Short mmCIF file of C-alpha atoms and ligand atoms in Angstrom, two decimals:
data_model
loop_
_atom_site.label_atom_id
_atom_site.label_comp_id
_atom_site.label_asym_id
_atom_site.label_seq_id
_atom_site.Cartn_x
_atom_site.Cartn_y
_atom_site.Cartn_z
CA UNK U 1 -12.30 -31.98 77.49
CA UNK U 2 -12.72 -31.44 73.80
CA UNK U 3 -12.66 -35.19 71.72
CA UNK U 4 -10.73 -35.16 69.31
CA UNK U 5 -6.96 -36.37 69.57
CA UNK U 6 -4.10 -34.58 67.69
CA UNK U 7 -0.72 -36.38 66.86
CA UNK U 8 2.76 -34.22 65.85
CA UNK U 9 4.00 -36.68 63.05
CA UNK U 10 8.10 -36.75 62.95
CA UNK U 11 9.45 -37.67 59.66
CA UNK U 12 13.34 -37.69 59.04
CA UNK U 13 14.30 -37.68 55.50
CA UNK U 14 10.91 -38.12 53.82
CA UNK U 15 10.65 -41.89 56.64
CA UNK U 16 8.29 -41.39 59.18
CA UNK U 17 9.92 -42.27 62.84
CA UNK U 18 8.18 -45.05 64.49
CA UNK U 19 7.25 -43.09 67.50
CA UNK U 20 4.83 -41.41 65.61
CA UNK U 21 3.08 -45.05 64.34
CA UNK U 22 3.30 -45.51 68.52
CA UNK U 23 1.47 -41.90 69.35
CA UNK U 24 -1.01 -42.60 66.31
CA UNK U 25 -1.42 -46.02 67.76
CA UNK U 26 -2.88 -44.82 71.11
CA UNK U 27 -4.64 -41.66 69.55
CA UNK U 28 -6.91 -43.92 67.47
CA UNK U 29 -7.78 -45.69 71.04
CA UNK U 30 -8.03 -42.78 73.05
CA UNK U 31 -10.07 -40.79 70.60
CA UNK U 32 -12.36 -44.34 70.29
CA UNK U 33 -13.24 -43.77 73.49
CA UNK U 34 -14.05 -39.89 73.57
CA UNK U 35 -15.81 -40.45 70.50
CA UNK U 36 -13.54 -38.12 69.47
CA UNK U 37 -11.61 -38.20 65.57
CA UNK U 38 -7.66 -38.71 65.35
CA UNK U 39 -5.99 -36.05 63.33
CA UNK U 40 -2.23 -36.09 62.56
CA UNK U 41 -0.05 -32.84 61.39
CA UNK U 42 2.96 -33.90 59.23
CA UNK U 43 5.13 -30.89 58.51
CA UNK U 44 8.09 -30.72 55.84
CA UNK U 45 9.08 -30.71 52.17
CA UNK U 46 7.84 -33.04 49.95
CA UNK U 47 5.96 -35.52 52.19
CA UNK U 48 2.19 -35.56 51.54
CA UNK U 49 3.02 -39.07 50.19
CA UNK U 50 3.40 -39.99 53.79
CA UNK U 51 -0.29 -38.88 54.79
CA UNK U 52 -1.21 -42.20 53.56
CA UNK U 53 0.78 -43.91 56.16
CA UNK U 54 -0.50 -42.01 59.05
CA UNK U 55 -4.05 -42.52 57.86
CA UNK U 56 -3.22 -46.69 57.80
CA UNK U 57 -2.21 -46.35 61.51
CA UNK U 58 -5.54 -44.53 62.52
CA UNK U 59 -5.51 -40.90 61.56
CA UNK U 60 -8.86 -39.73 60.26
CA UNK U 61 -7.46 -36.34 59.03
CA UNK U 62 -4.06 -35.48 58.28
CA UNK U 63 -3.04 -31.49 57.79
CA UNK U 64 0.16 -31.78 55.61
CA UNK U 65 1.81 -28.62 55.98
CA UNK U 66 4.65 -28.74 52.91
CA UNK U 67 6.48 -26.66 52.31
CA UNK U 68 10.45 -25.59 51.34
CA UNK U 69 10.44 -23.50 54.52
CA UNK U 70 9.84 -26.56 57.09
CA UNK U 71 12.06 -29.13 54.91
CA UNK U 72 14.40 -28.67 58.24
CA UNK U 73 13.22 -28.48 61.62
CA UNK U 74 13.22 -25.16 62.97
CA UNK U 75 11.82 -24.12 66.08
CA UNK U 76 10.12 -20.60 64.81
CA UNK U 77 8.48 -22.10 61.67
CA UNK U 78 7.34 -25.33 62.82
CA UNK U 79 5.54 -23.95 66.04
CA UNK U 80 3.73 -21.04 64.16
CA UNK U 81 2.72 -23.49 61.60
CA UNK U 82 1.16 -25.93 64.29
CA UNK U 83 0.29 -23.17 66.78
CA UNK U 84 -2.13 -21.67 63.88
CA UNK U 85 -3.42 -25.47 63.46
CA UNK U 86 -4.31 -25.90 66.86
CA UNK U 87 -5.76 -22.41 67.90
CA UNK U 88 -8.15 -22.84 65.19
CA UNK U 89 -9.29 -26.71 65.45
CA UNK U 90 -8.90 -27.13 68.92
CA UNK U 91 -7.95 -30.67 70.20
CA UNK U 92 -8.69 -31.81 73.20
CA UNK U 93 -5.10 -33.45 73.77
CA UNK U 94 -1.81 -33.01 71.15
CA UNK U 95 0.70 -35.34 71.41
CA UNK U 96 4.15 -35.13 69.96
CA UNK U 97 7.34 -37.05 70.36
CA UNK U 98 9.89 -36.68 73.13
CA UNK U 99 13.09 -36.73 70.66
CA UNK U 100 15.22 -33.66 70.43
CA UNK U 101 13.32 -31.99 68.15
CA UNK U 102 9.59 -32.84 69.64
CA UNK U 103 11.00 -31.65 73.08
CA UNK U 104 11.52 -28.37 71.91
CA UNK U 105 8.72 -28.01 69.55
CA UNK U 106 6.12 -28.87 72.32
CA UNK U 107 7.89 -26.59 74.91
CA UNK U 108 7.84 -23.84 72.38
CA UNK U 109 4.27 -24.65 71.91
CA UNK U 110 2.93 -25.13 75.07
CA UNK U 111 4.26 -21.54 76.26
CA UNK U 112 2.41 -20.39 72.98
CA UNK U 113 -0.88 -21.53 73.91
CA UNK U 114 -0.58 -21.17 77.74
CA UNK U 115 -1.25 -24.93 77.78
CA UNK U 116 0.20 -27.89 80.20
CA UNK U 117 2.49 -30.20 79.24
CA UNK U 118 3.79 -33.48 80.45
CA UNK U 119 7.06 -34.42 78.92
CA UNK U 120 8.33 -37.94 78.57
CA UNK U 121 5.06 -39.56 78.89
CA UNK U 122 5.12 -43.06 78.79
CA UNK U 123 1.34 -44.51 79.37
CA UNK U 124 -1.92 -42.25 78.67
CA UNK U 125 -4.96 -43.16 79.97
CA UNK U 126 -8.70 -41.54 80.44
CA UNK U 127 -10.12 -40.97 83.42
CA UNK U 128 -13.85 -39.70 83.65
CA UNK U 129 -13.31 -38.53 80.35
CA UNK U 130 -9.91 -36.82 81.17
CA UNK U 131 -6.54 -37.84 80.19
CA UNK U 132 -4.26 -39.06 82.41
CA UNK U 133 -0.27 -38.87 81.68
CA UNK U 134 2.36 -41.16 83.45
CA UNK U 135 5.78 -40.20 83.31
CA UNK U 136 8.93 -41.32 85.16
CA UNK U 137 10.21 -39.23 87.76
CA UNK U 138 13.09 -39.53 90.40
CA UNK U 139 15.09 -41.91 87.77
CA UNK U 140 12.56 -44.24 86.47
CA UNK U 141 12.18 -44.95 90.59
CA UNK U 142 8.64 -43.75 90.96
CA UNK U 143 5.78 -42.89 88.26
CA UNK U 144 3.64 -39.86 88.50
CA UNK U 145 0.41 -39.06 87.19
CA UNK U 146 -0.63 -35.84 85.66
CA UNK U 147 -3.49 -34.28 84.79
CA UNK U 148 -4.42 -31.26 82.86
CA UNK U 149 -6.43 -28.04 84.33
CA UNK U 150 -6.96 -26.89 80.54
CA UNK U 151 -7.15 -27.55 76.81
CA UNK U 152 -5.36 -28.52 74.96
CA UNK U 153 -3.56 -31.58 77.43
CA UNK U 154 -0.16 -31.52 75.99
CA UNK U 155 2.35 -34.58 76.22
CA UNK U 156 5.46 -35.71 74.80
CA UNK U 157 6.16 -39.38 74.38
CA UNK U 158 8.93 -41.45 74.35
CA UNK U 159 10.00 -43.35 71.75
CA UNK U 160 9.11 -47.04 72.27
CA UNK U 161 7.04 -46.56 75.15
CA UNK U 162 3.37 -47.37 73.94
CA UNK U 163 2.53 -50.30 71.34
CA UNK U 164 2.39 -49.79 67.98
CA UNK U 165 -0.72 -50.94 66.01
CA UNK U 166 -0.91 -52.75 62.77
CA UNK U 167 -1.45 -50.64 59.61
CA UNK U 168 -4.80 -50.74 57.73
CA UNK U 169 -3.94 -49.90 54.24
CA UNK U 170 -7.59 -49.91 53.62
CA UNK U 171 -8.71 -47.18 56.03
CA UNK U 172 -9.89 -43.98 54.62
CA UNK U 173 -8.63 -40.71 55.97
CA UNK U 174 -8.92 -36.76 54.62
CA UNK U 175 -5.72 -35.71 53.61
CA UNK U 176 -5.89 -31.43 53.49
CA UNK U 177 -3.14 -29.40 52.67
CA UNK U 178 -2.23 -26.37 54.83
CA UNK U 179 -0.79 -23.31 53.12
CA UNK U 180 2.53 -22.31 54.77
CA UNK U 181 1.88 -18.22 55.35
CA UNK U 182 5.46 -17.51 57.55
CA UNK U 183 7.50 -14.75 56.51
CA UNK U 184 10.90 -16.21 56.63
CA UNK U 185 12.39 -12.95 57.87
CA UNK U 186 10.55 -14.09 61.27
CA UNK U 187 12.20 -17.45 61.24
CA UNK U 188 15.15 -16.60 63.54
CA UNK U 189 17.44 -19.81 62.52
CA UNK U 190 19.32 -21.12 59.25
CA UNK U 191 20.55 -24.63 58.32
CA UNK U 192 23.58 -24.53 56.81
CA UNK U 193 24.93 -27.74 56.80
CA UNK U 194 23.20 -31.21 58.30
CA UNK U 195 26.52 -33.16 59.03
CA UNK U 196 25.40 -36.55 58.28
CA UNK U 197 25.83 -39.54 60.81
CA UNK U 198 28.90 -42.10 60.21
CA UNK U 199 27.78 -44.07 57.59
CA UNK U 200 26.12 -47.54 57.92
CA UNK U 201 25.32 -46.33 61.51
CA UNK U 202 22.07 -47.79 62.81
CA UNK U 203 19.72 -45.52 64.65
CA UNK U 204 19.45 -46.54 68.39
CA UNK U 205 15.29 -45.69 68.42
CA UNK U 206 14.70 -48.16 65.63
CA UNK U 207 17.48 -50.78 65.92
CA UNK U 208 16.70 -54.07 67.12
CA UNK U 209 19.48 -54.93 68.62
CA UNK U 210 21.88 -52.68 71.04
CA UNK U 211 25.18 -53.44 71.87
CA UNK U 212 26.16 -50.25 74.65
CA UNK U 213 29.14 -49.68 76.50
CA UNK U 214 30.22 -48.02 79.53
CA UNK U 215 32.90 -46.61 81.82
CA UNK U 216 34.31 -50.41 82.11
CA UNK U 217 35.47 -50.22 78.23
CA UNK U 218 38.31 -48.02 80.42
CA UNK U 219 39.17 -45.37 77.62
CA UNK U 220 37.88 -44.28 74.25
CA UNK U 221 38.94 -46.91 72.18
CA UNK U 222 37.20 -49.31 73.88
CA UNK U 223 34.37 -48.30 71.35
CA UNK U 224 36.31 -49.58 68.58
CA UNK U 225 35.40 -52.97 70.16
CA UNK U 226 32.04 -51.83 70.86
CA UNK U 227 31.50 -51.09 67.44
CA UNK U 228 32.99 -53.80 65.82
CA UNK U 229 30.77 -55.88 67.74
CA UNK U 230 27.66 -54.02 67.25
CA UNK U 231 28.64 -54.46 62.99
CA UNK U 232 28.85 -58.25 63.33
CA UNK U 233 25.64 -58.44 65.19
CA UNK U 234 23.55 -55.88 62.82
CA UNK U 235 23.47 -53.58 65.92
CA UNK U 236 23.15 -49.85 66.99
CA UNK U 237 25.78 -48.99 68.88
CA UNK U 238 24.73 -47.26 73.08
CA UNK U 239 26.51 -45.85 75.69
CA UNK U 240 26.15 -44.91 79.38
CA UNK U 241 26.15 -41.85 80.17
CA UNK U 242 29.90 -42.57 82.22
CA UNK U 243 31.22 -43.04 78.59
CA UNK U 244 29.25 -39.75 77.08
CA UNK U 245 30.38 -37.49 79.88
CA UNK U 246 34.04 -38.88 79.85
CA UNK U 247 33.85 -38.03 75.58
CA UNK U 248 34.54 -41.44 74.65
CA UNK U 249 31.34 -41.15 72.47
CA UNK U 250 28.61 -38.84 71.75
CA UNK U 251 25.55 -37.85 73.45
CA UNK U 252 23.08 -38.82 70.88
CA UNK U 253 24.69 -42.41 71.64
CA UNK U 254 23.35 -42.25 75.29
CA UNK U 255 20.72 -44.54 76.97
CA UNK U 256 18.71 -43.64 79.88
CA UNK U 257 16.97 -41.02 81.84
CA UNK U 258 18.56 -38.20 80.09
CA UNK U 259 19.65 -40.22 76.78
CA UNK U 260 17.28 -42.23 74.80
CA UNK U 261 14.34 -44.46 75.62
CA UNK U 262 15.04 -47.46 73.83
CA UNK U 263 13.09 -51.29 73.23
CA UNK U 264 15.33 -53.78 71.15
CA UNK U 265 14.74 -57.58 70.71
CA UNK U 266 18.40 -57.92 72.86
CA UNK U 267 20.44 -55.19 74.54
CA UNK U 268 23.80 -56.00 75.16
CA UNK U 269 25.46 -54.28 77.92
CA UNK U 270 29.13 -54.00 78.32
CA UNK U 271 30.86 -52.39 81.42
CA UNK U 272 28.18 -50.89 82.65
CA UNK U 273 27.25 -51.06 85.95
CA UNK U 274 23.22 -50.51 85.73
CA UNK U 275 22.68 -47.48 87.65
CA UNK U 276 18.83 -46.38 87.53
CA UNK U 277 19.20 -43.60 85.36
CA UNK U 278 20.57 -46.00 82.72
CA UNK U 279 17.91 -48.87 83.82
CA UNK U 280 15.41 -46.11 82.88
CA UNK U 281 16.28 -46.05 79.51
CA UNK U 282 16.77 -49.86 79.06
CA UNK U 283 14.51 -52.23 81.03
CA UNK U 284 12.13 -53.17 78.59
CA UNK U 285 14.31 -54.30 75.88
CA UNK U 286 13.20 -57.90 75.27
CA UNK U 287 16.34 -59.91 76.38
CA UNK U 288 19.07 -58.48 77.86
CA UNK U 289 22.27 -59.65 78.15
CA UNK U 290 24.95 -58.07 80.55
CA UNK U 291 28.87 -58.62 80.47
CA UNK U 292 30.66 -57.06 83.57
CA UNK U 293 33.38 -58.04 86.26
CA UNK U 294 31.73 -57.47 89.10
CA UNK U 295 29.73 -60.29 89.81
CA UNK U 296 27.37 -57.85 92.41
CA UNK U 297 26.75 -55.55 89.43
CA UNK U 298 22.90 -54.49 89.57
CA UNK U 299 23.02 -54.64 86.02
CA UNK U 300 22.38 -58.33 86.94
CA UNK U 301 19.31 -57.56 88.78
CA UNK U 302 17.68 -56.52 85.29
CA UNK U 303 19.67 -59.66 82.91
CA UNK U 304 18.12 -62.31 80.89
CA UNK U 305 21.54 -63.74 80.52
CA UNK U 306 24.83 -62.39 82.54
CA UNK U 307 28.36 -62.98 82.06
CA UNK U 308 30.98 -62.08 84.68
CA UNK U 309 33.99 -61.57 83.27
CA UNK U 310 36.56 -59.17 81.59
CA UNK U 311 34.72 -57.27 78.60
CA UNK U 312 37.88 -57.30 76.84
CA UNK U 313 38.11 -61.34 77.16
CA UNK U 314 34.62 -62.17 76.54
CA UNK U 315 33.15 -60.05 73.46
CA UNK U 316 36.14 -61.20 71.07
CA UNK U 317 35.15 -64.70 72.03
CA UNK U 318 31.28 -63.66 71.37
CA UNK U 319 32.86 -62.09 68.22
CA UNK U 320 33.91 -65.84 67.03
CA UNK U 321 31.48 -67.64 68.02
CA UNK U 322 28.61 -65.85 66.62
CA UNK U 323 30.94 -65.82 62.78
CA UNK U 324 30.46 -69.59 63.42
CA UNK U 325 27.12 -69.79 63.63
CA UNK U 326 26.36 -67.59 60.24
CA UNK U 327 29.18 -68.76 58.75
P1 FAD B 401 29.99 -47.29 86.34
O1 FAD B 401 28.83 -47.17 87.24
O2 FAD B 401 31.30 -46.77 86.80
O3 FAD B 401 30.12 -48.83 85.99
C1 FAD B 401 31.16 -49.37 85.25
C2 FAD B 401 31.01 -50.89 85.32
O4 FAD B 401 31.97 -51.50 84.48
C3 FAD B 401 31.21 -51.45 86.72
O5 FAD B 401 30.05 -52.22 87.08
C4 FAD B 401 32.44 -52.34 86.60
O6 FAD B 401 32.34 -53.51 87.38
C5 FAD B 401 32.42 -52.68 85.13
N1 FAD B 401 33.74 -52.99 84.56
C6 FAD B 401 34.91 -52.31 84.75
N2 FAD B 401 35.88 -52.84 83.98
C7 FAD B 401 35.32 -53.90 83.31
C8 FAD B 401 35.80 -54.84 82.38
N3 FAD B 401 37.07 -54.82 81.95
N4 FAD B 401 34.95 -55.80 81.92
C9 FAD B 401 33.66 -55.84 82.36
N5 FAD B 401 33.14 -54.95 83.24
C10 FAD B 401 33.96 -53.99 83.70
N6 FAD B 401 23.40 -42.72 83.22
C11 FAD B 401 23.09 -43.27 82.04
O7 FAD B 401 23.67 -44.27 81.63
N7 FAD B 401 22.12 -42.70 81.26
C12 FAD B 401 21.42 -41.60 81.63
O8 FAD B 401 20.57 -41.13 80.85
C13 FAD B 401 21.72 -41.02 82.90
N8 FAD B 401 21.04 -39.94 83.34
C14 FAD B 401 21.30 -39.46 84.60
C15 FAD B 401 20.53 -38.40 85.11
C16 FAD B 401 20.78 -37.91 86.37
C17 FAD B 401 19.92 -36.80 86.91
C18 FAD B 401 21.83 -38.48 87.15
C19 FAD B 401 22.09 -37.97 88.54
C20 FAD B 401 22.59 -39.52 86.66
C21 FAD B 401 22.37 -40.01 85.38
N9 FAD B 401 23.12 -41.05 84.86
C22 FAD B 401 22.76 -41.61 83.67
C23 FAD B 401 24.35 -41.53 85.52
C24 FAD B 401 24.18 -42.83 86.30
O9 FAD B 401 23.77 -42.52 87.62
C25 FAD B 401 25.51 -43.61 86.39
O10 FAD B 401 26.50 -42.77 86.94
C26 FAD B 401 26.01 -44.11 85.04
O11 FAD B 401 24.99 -44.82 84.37
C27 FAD B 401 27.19 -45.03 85.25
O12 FAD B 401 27.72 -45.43 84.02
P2 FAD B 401 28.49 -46.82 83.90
O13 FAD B 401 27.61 -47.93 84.30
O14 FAD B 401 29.12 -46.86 82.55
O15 FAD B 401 29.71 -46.61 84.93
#
């Protein structure tokens, strides 16, 4: 296996998303060990300043590829762009992030350079020198290992999944920029309009604190509890994927297997019954607390704290008590 360890930064709106601090993180160790070097490829308009921050949290080269053309992800320019990167540097292992737009960039990718990829990774590991990839299969029941025939070893990986290292602002790192050469006639895709999240939502990857409901809220405006909640408490607002599937709320709300991976300080679950695929997505929040009627729930099984009892009864009392205490 080649050494050296490549990292797909994700920035939204000129912030870099903490997954990529996490993938950084465990680039700087793996590449430690290969003697390898850690290089990072941030792609979009206007964000060399953000090189910097990728070189604090281990990168020892970063290829900042900005340009107009990649200000919005697009599958066609952003996988030519890397694809070039890659063919001619040659990493032993690329990482990039299993969000929405890291999914389809790496599958894209992967196809493109006839390399393996294990998606959803959530521990990496070497093993006589080659990487090993653990990812969740059958619901988060069992974990499977992969390894890689070729190079590069591909891997997505999710979002709080692998601990995130403190920052050296003192570290020294070459930044280089990449020349964008694309013809945008070969970029099959548009963006016309990005419509913009509800405003003073917080996003479920980075919030600290989740309050999520499920199919016990009984109908869609259960959420407006849900939500009012989640703004008293500072809180992102989750779902099961009952609630998604019934439209009560939308997909990019839902935790678990097929939703988001998420870690807050306290997860607050509401009506839901805690059904592996959701446990998938959930279990290593810090302290979880669970409000549901049933006192057999197995939402229990996975509780710091648990509260049987009506949803409807008990949050508007959680409501007043909490205004008391920061009152
Ligand atoms: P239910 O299981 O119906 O539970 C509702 C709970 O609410 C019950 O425990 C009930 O006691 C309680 N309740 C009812 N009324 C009240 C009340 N008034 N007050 C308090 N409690 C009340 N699910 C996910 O969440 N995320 C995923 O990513 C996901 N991916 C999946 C992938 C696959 C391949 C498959 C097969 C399934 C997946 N699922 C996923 C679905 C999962 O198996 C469950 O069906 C789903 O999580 C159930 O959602 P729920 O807990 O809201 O609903």
């Amino acid at each position: 296996m080649k050494n050296n360890v490549w990292v797909c930064l994700e920035q939204n709106d000129g912030k870099i998303a903490g997954v990529s601090f996490e993938m950084l993180s465990e680039a700087r160790k793996l590449a430690d060990q290969l003697s390898g070097k850690v290089g990072a490829v941030l792609m979009g308009a206007g964000v060399k300043e953000l090189a910097k921050e990728a070189v604090a949290y281990g990168a020892d080269e970063v290829y900042v590829c900005d340009d107009e053309q990649l200000k919005n992800y697009r599958t066609d320019a952003y996988t030519r762009v890397l694809e070039d990167l890659v063919k001619g540097k040659e990493p032993g292992i690329l990482l990039l992030p299993a969000t929405t737009n890291g999914r389809d960039l790496a599958g894209r990718l992967a196809s493109r350079l006839e390399a393996g990829l294990a998606a959803d990774c959530v521990a990496l590991r070497l093993e006589d020198g080659q990487l090993v990839a653990t990812r969740p299969i059958f619901g988060g029941n069992l974990m499977a290992d992969v390894v890689f025939k070729k190079d590069p070893a591909m891997c997505t990986i999710r979002p709080n999944s692998l601990n995130k290292a403190d920052p050296d602002a003192t570290r020294g790192g070459e930044i280089v920029d990449v020349a964008v050469v694309s013809e945008e006639d070969k970029i099959r895709t548009q963006v016309k309009e990005i419509l913009a999240k509800a405003a003073g939502e917080i996003s479920l990857t980075d919030a600290q604190i989740i309050v999520s409901g499920g199919r016990g809220l009984g109908d869609a405006s259960g959420f407006d509890l849900i939500r009012e909640f989640a703004k008293e408490l500072g809180a992102a607002v989750g779902a099961s994927r009952a609630a998604v599937d019934a439209g009560w709320i939308p997909y990019e709300h839902q935790v678990g297997q097929t939703g988001k991976t998420v870690g807050p300080k306290l997860y607050i679950a509401c009506g839901i019954s805690g059904a592996l695929q959701h446990l998938a997505g959930m279990k290593t929040s810090d302290v979880i607390v669970a409000i549901n009627k049933d006192e057999e729930a197995p939402i229990f099984g996975v509780a710091n704290y648990g509260i049987v009892g009506d949803l409807y009864k008990v949050i508007p009392i959680m409501i007043e008590e909490y205004k008391k205490v920061v009152a």
